[in-house]
Tab-separated table of C-alpha atoms in Angstrom:
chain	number	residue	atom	x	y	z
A	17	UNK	CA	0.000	0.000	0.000
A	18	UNK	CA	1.399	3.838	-0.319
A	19	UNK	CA	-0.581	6.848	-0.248
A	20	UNK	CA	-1.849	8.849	-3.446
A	21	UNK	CA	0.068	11.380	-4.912
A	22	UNK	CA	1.130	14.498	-2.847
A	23	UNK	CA	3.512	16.844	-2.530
A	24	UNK	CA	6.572	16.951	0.224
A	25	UNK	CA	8.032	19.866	1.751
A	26	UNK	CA	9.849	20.117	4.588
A	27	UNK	CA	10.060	23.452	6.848
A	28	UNK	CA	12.685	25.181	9.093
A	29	UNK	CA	10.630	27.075	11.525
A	30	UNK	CA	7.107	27.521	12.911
A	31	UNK	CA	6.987	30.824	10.736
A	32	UNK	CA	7.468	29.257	7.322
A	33	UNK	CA	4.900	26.248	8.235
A	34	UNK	CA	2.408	28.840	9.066
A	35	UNK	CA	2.846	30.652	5.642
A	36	UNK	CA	2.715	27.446	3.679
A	37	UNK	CA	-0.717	26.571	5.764
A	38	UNK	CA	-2.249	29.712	5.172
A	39	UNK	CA	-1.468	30.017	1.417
A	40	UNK	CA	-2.227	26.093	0.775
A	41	UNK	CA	-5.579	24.266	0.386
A	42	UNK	CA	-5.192	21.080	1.223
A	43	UNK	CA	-2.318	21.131	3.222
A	44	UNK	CA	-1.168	18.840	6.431
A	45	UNK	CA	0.893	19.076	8.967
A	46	UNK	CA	3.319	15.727	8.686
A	47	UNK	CA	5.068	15.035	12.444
A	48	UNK	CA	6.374	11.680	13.288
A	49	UNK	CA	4.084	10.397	10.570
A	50	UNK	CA	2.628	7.096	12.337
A	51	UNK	CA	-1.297	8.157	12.516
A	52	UNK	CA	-1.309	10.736	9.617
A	53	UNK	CA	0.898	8.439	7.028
A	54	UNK	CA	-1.442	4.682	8.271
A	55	UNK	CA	-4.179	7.086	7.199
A	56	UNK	CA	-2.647	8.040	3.886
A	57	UNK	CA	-1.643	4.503	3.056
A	58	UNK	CA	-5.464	3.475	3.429
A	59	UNK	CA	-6.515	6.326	1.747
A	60	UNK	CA	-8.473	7.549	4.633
A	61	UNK	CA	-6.564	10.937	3.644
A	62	UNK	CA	-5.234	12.548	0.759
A	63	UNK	CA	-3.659	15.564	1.305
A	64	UNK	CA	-1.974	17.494	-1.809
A	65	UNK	CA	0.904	18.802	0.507
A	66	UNK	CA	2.445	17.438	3.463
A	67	UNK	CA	4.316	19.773	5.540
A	68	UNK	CA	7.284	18.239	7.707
A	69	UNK	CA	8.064	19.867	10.761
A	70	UNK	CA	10.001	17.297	12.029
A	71	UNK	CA	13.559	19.172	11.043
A	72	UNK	CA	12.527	22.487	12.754
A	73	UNK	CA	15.086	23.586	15.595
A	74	UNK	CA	14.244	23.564	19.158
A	75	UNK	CA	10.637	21.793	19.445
A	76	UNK	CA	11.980	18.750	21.271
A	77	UNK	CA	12.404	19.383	24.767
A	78	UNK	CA	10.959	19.078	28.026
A	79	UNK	CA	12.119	21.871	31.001
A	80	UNK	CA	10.605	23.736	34.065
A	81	UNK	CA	9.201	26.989	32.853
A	82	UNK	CA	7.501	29.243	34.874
A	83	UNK	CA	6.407	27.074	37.542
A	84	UNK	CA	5.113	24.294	35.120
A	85	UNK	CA	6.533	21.917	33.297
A	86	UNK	CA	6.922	22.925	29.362
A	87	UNK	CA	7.432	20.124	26.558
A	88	UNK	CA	7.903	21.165	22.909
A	89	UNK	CA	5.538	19.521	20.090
A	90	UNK	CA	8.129	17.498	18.375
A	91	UNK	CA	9.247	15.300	21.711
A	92	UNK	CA	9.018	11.881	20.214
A	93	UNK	CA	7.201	9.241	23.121
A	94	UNK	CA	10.670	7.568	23.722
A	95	UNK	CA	12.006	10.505	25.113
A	96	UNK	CA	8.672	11.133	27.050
A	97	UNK	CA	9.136	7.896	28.535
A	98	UNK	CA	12.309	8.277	29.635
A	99	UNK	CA	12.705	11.629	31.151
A	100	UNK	CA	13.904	11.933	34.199
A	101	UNK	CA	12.453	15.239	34.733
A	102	UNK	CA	8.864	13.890	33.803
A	103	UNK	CA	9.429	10.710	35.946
A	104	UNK	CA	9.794	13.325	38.986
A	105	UNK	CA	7.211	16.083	38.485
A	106	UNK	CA	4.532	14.637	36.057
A	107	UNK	CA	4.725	10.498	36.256
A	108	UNK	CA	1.690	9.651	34.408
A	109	UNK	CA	3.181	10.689	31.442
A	110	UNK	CA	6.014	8.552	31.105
A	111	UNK	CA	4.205	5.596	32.533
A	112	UNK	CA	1.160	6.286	29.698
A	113	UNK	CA	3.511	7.437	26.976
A	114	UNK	CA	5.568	3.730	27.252
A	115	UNK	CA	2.206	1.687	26.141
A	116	UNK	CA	1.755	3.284	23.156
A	117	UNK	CA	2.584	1.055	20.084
A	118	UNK	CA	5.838	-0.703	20.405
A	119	UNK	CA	9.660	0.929	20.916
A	120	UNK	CA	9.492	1.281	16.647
A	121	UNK	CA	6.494	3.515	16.781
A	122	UNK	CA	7.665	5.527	19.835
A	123	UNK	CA	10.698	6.772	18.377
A	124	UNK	CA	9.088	8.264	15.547
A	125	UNK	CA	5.508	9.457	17.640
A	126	UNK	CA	5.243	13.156	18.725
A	127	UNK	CA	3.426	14.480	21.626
A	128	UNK	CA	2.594	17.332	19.433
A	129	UNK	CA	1.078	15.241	16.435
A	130	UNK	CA	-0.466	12.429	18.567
A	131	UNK	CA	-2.374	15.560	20.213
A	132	UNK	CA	-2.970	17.683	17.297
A	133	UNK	CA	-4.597	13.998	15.897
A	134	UNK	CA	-7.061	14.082	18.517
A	135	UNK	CA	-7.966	10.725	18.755
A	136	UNK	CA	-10.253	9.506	21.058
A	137	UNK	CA	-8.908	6.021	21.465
A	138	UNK	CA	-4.994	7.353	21.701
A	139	UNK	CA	-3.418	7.418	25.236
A	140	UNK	CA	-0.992	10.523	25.509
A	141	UNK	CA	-4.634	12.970	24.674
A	142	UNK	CA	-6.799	11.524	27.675
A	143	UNK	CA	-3.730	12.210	30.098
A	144	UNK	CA	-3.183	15.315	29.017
A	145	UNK	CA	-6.884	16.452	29.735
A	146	UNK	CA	-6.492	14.799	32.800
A	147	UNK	CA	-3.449	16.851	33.557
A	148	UNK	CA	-5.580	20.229	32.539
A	149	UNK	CA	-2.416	20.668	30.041
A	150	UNK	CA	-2.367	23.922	28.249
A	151	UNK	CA	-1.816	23.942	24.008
A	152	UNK	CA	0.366	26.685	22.472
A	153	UNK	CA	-0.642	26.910	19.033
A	154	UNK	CA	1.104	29.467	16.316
A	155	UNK	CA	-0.831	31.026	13.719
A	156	UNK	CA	-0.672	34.074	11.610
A	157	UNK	CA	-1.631	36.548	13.906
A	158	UNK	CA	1.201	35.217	16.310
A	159	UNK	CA	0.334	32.731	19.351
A	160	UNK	CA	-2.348	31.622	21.875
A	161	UNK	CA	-2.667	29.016	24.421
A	162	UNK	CA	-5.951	26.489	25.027
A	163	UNK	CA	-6.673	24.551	27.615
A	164	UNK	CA	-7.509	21.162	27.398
A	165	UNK	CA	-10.728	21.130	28.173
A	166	UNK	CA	-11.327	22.989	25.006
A	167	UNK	CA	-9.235	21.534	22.775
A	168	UNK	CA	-10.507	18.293	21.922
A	169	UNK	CA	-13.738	19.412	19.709
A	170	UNK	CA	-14.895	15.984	18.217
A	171	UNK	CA	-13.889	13.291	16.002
A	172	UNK	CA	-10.224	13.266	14.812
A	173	UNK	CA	-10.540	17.691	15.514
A	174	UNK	CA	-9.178	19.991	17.712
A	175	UNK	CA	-9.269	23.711	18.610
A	176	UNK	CA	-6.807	23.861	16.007
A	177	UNK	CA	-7.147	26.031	12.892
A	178	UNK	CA	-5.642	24.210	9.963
A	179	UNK	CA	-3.095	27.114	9.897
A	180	UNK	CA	-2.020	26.874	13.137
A	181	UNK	CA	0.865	24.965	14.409
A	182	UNK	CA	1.134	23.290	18.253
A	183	UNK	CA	4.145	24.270	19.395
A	184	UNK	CA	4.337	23.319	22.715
A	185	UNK	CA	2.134	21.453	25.634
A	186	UNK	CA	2.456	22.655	29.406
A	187	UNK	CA	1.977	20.604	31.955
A	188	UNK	CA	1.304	21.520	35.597
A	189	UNK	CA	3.508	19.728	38.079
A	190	UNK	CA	2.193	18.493	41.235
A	191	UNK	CA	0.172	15.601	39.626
A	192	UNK	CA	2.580	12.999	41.343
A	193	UNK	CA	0.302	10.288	42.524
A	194	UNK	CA	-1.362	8.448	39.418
A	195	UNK	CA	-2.723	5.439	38.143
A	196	UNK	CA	-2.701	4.229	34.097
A	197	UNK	CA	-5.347	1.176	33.407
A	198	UNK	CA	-5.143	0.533	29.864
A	199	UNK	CA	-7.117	-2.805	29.167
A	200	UNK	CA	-6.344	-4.701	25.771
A	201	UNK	CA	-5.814	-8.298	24.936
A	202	UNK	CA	-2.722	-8.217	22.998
A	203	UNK	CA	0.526	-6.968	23.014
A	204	UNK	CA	1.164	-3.422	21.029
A	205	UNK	CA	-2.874	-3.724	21.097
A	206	UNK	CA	-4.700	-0.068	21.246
A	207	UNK	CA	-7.135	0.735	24.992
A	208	UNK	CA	-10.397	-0.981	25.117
A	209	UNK	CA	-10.861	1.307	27.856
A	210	UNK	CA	-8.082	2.616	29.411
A	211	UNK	CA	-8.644	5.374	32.471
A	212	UNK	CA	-5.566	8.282	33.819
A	213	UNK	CA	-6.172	9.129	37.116
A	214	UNK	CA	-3.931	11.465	38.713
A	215	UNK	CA	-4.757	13.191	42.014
A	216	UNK	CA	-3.154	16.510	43.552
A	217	UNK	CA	-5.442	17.350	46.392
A	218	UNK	CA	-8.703	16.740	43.810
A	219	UNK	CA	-8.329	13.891	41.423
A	220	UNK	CA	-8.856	14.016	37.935
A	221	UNK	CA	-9.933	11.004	35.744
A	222	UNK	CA	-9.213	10.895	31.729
A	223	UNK	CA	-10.989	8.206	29.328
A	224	UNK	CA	-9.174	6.576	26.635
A	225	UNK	CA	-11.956	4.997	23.990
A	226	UNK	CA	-14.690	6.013	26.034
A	227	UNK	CA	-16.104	8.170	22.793
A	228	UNK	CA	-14.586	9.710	20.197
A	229	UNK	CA	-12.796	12.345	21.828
A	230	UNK	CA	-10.588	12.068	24.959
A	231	UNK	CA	-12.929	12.640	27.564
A	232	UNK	CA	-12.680	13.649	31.335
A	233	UNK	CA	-14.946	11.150	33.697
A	234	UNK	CA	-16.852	14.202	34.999
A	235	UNK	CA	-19.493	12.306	37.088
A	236	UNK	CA	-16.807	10.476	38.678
A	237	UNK	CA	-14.559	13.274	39.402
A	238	UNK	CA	-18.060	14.883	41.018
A	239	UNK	CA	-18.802	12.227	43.186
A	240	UNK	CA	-15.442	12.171	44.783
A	241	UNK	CA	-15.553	15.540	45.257
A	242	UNK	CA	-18.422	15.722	47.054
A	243	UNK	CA	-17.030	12.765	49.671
A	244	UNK	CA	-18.323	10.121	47.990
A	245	UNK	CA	-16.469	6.567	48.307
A	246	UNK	CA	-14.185	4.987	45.887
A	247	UNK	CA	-17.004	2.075	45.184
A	248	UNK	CA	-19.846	4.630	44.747
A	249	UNK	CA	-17.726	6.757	42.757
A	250	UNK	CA	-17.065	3.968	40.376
A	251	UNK	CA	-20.073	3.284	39.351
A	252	UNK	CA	-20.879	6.568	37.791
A	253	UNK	CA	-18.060	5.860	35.319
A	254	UNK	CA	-20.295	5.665	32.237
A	255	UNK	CA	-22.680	8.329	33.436
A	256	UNK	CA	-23.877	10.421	30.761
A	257	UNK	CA	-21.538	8.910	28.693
A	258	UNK	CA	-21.749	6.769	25.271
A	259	UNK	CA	-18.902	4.404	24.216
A	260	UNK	CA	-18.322	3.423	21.243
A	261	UNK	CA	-18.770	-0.293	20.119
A	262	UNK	CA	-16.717	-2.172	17.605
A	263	UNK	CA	-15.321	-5.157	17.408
A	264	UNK	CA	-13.468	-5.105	20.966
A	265	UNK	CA	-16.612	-4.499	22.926
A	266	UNK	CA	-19.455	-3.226	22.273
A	267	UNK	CA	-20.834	-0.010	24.323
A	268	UNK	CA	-22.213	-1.855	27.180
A	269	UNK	CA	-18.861	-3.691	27.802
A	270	UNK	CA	-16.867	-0.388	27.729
A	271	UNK	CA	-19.324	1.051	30.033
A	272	UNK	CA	-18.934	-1.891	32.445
A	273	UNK	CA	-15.046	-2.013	32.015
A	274	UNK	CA	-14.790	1.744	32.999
A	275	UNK	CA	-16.143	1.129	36.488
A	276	UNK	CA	-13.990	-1.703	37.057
A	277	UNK	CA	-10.770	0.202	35.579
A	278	UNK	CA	-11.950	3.176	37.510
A	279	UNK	CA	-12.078	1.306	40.648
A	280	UNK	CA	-8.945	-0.197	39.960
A	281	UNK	CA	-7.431	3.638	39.733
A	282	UNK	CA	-9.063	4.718	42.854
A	283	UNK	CA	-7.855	1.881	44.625
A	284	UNK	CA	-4.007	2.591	43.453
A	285	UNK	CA	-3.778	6.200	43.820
A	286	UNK	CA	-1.548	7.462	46.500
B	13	UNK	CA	12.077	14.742	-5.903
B	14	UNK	CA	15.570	13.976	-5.117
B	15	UNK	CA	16.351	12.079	-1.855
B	16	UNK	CA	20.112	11.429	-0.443
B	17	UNK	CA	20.978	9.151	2.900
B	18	UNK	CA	23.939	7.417	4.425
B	19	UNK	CA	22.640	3.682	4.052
B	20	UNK	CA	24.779	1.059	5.522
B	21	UNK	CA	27.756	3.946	5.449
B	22	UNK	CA	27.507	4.712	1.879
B	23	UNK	CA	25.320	7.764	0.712
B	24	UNK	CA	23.372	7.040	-1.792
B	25	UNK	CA	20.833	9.094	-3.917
B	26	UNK	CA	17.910	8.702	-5.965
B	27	UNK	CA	15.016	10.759	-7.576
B	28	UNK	CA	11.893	9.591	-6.087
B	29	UNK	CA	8.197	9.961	-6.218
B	30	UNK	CA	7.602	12.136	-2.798
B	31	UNK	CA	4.972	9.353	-1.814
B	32	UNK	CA	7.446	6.825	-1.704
B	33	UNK	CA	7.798	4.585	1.526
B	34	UNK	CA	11.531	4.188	2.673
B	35	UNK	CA	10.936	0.288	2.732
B	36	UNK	CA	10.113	0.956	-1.519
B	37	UNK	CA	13.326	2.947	-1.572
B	38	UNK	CA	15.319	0.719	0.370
B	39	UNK	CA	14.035	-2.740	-1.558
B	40	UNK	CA	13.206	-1.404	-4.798
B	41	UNK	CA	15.579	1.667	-5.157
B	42	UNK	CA	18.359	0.556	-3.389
B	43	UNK	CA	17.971	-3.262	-4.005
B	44	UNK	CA	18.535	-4.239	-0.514
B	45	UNK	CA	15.776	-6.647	-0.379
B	46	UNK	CA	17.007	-8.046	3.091
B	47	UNK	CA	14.214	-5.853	5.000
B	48	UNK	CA	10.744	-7.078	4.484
B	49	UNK	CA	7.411	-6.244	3.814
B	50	UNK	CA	5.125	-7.874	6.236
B	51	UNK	CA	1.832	-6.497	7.285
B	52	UNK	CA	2.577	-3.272	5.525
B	53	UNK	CA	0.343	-1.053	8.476
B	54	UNK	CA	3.175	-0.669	11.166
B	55	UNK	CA	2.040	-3.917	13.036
B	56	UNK	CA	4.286	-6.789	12.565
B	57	UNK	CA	7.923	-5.426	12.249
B	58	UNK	CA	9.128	-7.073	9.776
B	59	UNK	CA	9.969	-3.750	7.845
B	60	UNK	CA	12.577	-2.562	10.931
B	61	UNK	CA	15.312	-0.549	9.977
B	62	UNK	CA	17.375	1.739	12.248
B	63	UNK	CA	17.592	5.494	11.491
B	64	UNK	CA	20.371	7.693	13.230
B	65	UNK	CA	20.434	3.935	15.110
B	66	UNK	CA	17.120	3.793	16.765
B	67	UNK	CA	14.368	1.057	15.175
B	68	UNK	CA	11.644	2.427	12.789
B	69	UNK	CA	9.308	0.771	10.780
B	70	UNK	CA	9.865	1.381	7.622
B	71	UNK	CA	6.373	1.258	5.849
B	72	UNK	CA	4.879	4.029	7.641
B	73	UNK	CA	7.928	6.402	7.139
B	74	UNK	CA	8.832	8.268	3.951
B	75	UNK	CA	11.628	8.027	2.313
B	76	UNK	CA	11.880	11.865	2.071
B	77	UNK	CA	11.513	12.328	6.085
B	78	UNK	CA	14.593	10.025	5.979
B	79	UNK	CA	16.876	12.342	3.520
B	80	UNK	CA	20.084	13.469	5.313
B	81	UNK	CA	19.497	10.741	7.238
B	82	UNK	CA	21.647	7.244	8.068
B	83	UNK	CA	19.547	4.073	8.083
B	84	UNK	CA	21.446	0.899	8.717
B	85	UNK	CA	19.113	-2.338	7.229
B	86	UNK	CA	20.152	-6.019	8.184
B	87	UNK	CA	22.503	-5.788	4.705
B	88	UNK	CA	24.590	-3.590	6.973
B	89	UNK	CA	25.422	-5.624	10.323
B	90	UNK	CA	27.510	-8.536	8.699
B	91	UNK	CA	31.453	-7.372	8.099
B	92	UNK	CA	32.467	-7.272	4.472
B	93	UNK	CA	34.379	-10.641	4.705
B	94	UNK	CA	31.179	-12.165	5.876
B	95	UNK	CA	31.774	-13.124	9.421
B	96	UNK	CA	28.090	-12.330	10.937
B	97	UNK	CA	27.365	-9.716	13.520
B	98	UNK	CA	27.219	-10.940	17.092
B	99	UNK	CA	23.585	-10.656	17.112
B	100	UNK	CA	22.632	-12.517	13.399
B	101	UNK	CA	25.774	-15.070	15.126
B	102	UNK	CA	23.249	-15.576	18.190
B	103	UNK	CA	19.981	-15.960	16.327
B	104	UNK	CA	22.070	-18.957	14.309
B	105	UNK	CA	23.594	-20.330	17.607
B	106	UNK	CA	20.203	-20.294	19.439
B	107	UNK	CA	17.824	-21.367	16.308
B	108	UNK	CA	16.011	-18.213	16.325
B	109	UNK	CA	14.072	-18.200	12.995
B	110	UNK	CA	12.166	-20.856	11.427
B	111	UNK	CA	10.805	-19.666	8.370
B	112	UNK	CA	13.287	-16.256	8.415
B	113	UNK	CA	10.555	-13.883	7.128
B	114	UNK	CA	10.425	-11.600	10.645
B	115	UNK	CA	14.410	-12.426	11.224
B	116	UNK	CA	15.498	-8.935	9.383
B	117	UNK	CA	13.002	-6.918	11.768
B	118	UNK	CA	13.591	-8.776	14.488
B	119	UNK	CA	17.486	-8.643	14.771
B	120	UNK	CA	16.781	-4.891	14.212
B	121	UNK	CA	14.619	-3.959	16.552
B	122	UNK	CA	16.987	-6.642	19.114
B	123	UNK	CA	19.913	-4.105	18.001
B	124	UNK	CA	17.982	-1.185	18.903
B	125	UNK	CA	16.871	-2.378	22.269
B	126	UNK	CA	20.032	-3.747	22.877
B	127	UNK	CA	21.908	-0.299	22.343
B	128	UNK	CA	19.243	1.420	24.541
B	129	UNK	CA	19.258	-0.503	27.290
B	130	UNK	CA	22.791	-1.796	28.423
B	131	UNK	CA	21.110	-4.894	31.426
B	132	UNK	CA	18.284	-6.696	29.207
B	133	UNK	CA	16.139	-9.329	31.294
B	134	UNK	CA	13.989	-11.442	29.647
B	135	UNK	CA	10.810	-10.067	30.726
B	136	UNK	CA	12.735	-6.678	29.027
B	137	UNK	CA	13.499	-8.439	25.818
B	138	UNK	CA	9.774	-9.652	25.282
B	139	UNK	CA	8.239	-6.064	26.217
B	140	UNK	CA	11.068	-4.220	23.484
B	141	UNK	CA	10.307	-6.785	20.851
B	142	UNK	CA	6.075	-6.528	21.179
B	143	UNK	CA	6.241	-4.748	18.408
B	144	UNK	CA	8.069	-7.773	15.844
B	145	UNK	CA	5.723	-10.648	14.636
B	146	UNK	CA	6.822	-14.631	14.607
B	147	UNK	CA	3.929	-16.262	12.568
B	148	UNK	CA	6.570	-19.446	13.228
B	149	UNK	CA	5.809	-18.028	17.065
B	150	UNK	CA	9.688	-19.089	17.510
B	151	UNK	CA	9.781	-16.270	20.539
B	152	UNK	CA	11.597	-18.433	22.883
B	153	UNK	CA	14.825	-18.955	20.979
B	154	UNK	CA	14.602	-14.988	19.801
B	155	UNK	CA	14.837	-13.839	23.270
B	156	UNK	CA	17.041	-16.659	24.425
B	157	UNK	CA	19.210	-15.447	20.969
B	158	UNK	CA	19.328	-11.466	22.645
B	159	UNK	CA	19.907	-12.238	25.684
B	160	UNK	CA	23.250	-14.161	24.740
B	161	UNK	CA	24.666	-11.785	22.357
B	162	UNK	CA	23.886	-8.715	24.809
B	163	UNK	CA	26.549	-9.955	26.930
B	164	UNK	CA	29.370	-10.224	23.812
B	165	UNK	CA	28.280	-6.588	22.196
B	166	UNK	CA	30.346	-4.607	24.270
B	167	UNK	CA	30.885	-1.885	21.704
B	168	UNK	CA	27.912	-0.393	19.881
B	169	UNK	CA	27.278	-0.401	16.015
């Protein structure tokens, strides 16, 4: 299989990216490549021009920065997984960030594209909504910041304008007890469910699959809130909610397998 | 458009469509038809090449993301007299492929893992290589085959 026809051309800052975007039609971003170029290859997508960032200077990192922890766009998952820094301040996201695909796929992944893909069943998204993480997106008119809460707008869509580049994702530190339940049957599988709970005073629950955005398990998050118990808070895990059904589970069994994953969480966190 | 990379320590250079999938340009450019094409959607890891000497599947990557690049493919491990790489040498000594279609993939992704991580266990070896398919399911002997030649590579590629 390869893609149909398009045209390559690779950037060396934000700047020129944004100018390409805003002049081109049918232009995509192109980051580590491993949802965008699957997509291609099925011909689920056919953009005319793909636009690789991957070369631009300075967009892999992950530092303190005013009080919070800042992680440029292009930081591949490998190094996510094994920062030190992030293994201290923010946990969850090197435990989540080592389940996705295999070693292969997480040295070519980006935080940046894997959140700009805004995929509903991906891991790295629902922790970073659990983590309240902020977006820094680059556009014509220079750059803004959205929170997470508003960034994921539905299937495979963000907040994101298609001339705007994410540049960077802040974290807040402080999230240091956490749990990661991601339930699949086989190795390098994708979530059936999976749940990230982290908890910093108030605890804050992210879905993975639960519907076909990231979502936050707001009825849970409620309920614990207001003093209720692990148990009871559980079992408003699919409140409000409807999963998707396919052929891992259908709706009902994702509904059922977020109470018992979100117990599980409960029951871990520190 | 034109594409140029180190491969195996020799640059080479080609004109190529920009769609084209570095496994195409590697097999059908290049000629080295050692890596395979196995499930073709970044699953089964046959396709596993190192770039800059970290494991990539080479299906879902094009070839012009890879240009300036150095990829080393399974062509590239053996010395030029023949005598076999410490880590092809285990896979023989342990009977680590059967029918040899994931072997390429496998010993690459092995080298990666291997360079990453200096004290492999085997529960290690089985997590780094989820992402490499044995239809033959011959996983014993390609972990057994790792583990032994971690302990001769001293000195990385």
């Amino acid at each position: 299989m390869f893609p149909s026809k398009f045209e390559y051309r690779r950037v060396a800052s934000v700047d020129e990216a944004v100018s390409i975007l805003s002049q081109e039609e049918d232009a995509k971003i192109l980051a580590g490549g491993h949802s965008l170029i699957p997509l291609m290859k099925l011909r689920l997508a056919s953009p005319e021009l793909l636009v690789d960032i991957t070369k631009i200077e300075n967009m892999s990192y992950i530092r303190e920065d005013d009080g919070e922890i800042a992680i440029g766009a292009l930081t591949r998952h490998h190094a996510l997984e094994t920062s030190e820094l992030l293994a201290r301040e923010v946990p969850v996201l090197p435990a989540v960030a080592a389940t996705v695909g295999d070693p292969a796929v997480r040295h070519c992944g980006t935080l940046g594209g894997t959140a700009s893909h805004g995929d509903g069943a991906s891991d790295l998204p629902a922790a970073l909504l659990a983590l309240d993480a902020t977006f820094v997106a680059k556009g014509p008119k220079g750059e803004r910041r959205i929170a997470a809460k508003d960034f994921f707008t539905g299937f495979l869509e963000t907040a994101l304008a298609p001339f705007e580049v994410l540049t960077e994702i802040r974290v807040p530190k402080g999230y240091r007890s956490y749990s990661f339940q991601k339930f699949n049957r086989r190795a390098q599988d994708w979530a059936i469910v999976g749940v990230v709970a982290v908890r910093n005073g108030t605890t804050n629950i992210g879905y993975v699959n639960m519907g076909v955005t990231p979502l936050r398990a707001t009825a849970v998050e409620q309920q614990l809130a207001s003093g209720a118990s692990d148990d009871d808070a559980a079992a408003a895990a699919a409140a409000g909610l409807t999963p998707p059904s396919d052929i891992n589970g259908s709706s009902e069994y994702r509904a059922h397998l977020a109470g018992v994953l979100v117990r599980r969480a409960l029951s871990e966190l520190g | 458009m034109r594409v140029e990379m180190k491969v195996n320590g020799v640059t080479r250079s080609a004109e190529v469509e920009d769609r084209t999938l570095l496994v195409h340009f590697i097999r059908d450019v290049l000629g080295l038809t050692g890596t395979n094409v196995g499930c073709d959607t970044s699953s089964c890891g046959a396709c596993t090449v190192l770039v800059n000497g970290e494991s990539v599947k080479s299906c879902t990557v094009l070839a012009a993301q890879v240009s300036g690049e150095e990829v080393t493919t399974i062509e590239g491990l053996a010395e030029p007299d023949g005598t076999l790489h410490p880590l092809q040498r285990a896979f023989q000594d342990n009977h680590a492929l059967q029918c040899g279609y994931c072997t390429p993939g496998m010993v690459m992704a092995s080298l990666s893992l291997i360079n990453e991580h200096p004290n492999l266990d085997e529960k290690a070896v089985r997590e780094g290589l989820e992402g490499n398919l044995c239809r033959c399911t011959g996983y014993h002997n390609i972990v057994k085959a790792v583990l032994a030649a971690q302990g001769e590579m001293g000195a990385k590629l």
